Tab-separated table of C-alpha atoms in Angstrom:
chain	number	residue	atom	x	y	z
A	17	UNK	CA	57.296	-10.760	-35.387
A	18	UNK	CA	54.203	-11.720	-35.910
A	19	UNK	CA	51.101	-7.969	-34.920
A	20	UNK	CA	48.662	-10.413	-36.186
A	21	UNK	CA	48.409	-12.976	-33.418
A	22	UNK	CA	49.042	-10.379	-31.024
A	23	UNK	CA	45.930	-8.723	-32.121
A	24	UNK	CA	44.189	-11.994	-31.805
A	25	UNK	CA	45.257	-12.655	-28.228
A	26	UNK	CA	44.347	-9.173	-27.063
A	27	UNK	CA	41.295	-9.248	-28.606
A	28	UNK	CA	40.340	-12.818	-27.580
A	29	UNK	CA	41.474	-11.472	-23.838
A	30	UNK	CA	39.169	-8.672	-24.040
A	31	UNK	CA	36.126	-10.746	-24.896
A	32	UNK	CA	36.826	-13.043	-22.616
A	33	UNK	CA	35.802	-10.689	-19.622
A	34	UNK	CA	32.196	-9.855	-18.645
A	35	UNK	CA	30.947	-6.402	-19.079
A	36	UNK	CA	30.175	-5.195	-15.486
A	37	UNK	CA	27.064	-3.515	-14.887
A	38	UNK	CA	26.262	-1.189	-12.805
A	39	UNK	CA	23.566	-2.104	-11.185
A	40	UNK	CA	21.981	-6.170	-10.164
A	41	UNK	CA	19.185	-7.355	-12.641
A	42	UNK	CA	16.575	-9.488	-10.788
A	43	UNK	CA	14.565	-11.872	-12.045
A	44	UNK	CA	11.259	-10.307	-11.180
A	45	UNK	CA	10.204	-7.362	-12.404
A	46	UNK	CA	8.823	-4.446	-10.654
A	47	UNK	CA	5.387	-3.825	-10.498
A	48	UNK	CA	4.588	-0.096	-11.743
A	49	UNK	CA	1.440	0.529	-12.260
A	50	UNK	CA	-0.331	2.287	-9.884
A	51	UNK	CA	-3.240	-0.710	-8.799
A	52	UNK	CA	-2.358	-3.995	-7.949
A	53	UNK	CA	-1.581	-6.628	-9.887
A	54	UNK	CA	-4.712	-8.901	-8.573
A	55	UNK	CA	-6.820	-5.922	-9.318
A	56	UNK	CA	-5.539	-5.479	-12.850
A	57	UNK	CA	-5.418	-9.587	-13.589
A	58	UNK	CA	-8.837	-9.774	-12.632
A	59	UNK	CA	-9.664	-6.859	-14.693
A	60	UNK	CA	-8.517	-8.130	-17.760
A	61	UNK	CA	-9.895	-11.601	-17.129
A	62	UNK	CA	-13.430	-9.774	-16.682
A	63	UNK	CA	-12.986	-7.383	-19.904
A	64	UNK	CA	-12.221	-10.948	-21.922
A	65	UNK	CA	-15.286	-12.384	-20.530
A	66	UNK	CA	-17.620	-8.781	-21.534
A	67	UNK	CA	-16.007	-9.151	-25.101
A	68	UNK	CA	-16.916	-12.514	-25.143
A	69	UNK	CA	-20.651	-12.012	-24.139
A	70	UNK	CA	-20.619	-8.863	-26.636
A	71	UNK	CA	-19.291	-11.541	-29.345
A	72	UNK	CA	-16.152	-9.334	-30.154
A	73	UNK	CA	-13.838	-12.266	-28.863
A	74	UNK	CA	-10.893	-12.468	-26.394
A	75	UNK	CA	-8.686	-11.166	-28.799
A	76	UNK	CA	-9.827	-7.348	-28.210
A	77	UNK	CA	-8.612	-7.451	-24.665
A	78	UNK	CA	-5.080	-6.725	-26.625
A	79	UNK	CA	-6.763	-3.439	-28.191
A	80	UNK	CA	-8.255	-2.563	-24.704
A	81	UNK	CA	-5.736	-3.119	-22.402
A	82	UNK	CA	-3.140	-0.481	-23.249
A	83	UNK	CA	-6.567	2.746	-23.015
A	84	UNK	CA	-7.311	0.874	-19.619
A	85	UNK	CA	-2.921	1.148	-19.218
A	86	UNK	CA	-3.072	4.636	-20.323
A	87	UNK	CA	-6.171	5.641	-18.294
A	88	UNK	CA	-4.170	4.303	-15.337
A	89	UNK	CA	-1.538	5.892	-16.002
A	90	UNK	CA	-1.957	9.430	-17.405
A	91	UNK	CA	-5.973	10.114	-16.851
A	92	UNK	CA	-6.587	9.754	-20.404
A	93	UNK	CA	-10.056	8.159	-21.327
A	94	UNK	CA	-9.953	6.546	-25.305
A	95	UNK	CA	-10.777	8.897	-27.439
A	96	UNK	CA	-11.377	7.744	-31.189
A	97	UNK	CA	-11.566	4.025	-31.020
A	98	UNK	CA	-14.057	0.952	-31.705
A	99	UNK	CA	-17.268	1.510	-30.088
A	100	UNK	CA	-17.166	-2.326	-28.064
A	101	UNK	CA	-13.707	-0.815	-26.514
A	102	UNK	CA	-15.461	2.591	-25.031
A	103	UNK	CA	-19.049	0.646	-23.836
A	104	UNK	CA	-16.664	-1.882	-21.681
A	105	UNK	CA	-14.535	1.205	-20.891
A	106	UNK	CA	-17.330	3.577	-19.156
A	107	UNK	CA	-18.585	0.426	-17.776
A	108	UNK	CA	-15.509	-0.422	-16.265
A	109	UNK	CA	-14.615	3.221	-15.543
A	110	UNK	CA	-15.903	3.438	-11.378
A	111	UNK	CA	-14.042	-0.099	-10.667
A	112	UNK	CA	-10.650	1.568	-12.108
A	113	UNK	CA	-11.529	5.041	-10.065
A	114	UNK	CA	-12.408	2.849	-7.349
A	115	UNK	CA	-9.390	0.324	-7.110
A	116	UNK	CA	-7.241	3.720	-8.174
A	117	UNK	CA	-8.506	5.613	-4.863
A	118	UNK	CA	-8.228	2.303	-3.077
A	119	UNK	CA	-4.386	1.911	-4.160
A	120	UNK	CA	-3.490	5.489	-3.027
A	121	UNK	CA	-4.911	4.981	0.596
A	122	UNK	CA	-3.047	1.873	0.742
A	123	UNK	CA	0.020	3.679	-0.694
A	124	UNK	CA	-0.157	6.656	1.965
A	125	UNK	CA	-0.965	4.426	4.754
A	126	UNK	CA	2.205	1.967	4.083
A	127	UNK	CA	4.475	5.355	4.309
A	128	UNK	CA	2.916	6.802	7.131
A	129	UNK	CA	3.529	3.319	8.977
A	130	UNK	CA	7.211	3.167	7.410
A	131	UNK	CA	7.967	6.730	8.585
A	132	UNK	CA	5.933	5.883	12.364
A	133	UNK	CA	8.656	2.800	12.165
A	134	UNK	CA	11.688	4.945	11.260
A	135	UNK	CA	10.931	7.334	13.509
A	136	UNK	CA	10.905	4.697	16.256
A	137	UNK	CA	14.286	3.396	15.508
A	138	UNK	CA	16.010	6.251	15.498
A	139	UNK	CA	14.129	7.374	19.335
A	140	UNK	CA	15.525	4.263	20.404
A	141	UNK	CA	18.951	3.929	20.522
A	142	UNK	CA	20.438	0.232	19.027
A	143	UNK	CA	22.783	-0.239	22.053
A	144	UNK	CA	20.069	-0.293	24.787
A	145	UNK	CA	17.990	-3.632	24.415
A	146	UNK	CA	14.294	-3.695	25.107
A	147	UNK	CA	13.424	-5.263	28.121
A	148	UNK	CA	9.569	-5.568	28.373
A	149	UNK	CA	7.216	-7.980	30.319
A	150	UNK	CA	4.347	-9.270	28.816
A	151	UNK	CA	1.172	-7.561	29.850
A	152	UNK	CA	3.063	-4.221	31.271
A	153	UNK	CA	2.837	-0.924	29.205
A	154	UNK	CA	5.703	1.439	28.957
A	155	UNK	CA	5.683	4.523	31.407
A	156	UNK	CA	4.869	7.081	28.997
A	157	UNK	CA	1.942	5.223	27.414
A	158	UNK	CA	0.339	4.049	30.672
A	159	UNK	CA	0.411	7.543	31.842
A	160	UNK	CA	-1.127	8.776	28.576
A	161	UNK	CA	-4.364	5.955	29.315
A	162	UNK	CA	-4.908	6.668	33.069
A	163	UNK	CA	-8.234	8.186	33.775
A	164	UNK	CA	-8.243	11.940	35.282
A	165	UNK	CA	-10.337	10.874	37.972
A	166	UNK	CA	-8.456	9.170	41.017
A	167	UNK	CA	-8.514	5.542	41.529
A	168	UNK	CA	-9.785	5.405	45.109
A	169	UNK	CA	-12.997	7.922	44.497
A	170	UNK	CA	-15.258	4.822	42.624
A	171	UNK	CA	-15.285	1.587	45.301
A	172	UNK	CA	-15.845	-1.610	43.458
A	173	UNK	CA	-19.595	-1.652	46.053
A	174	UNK	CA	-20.683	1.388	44.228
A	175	UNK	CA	-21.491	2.065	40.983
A	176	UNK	CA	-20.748	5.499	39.469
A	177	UNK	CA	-24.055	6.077	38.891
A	178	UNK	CA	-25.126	6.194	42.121
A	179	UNK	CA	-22.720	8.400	43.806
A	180	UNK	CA	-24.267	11.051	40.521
A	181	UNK	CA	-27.525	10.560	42.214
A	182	UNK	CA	-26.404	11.338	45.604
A	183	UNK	CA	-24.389	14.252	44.598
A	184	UNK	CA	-27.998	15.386	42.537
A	185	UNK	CA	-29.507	14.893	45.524
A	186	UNK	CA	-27.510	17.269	47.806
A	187	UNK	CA	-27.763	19.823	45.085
A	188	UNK	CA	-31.367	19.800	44.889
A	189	UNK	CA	-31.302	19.617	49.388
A	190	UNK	CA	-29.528	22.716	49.306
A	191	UNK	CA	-31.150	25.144	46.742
C-alpha cells in the first residue's frame, strides 16, 4: 500500500475547505474615532493647506496627523516635535475641543433617543396594532396639554383681558 498518496489526498482534502471565521468581515470599516469623519477630512485638508502657506509642504500632514490622532484620542498634546507641527497644533487646538464637545452631545443625544425608542417598544405590546387618525392625539398626551382653566369660562366675544379688568374692577368697588 501506498501512506504516501494517502497523505496527499488527506492533505489536499483538508486544504480544500475554507477556514470558518467566527465572525462576518464587511467591506467598510468602522469609524472609531471619536469626531466625524467630515470633521476630521476637512481637518486634514485645512492642516495641508497651513503647511503649505507656512512653506513646510503637504507632506507634513503625515507627521501631524497621528499628534492630532493621539490628541483625539488620549488628551495628549505633542510634546517634543518640529516647531511648524505645534504652531498649526495650538492653532487648531479650539476647532478639535470644539468638534470633540460637539461629537459627545451628538453621541448622548442619539442614546437618549435610542433608549426613548426602546422604551416605547417594549410599552407597546407588538400584537396590538396602532390605530391612529391623523390630526387626533392619544388620550394620555391630550390630557397632559389641556389648559387648567375650563373651556367654557373665555367666550370667543371676550378677550381674557378684559374679563382681568372687570374682575380688577370689582376688587377695587369693594375695598
Amino acid at each position: 500500500m501506498n501512506t504516501q498518496n494517502a497523505i496527499v489526498t488527506v492533505s489536499a482534502n483538508f486544504r480544500s475547505h475554507k477556514p470558518r471565521f467566527s465572525r462576518t468581515r464587511s467591506a467598510k470599516e468602522r469609524w472609531t474615532k471619536p469626531v466625524s469623519k467630515a470633521f476630521y477630512e476637512k481637518l486634514r485638508l485645512r492642516c495641508e493647506q497651513i503647511f503649505e502657506e507656512m512653506r513646510y509642504g503637504s507632506g507634513w500632514v503625515m507627521n501631524f496627523m497621528p499628534a492630532v490622532d493621539r490628541y483625539i484620542s488620549t488628551g495628549e498634546t505633542p510634546g517634543m516635535c518640529d516647531e511648524g507641527i505645534r504652531i498649526v497644533f495650538i492653532c487648531l487646538r479650539y476647532e478639535i475641543d470644539m468638534a470633540l464637545e460637539r461629537s459627545a452631545k451628538a453621541r448622548k443625544r442619539a442614546a437618549e433617543r435610542r433608549e426613548a425608542k426602546e422604551a416605547a417598544q417594549t410599552a407597546t405590546p407588538a400584537d396590538e396594532p396602532h390605530q391612529k387618525e391623523k390630526g387626533t392625539l392619544p388620550t394620555d398626551t391630550a390630557d397632559a396639554f389641556s389648559p387648567d382653566c375650563k373651556a367654557e369660562t373665555f367666550s370667543p366675544t371676550t378677550e381674557p383681558g378684559s374679563e382681568i379688568r372687570i374682575q380688577r374692577n370689582n376688587r377695587e368697588e369693594s375695598s
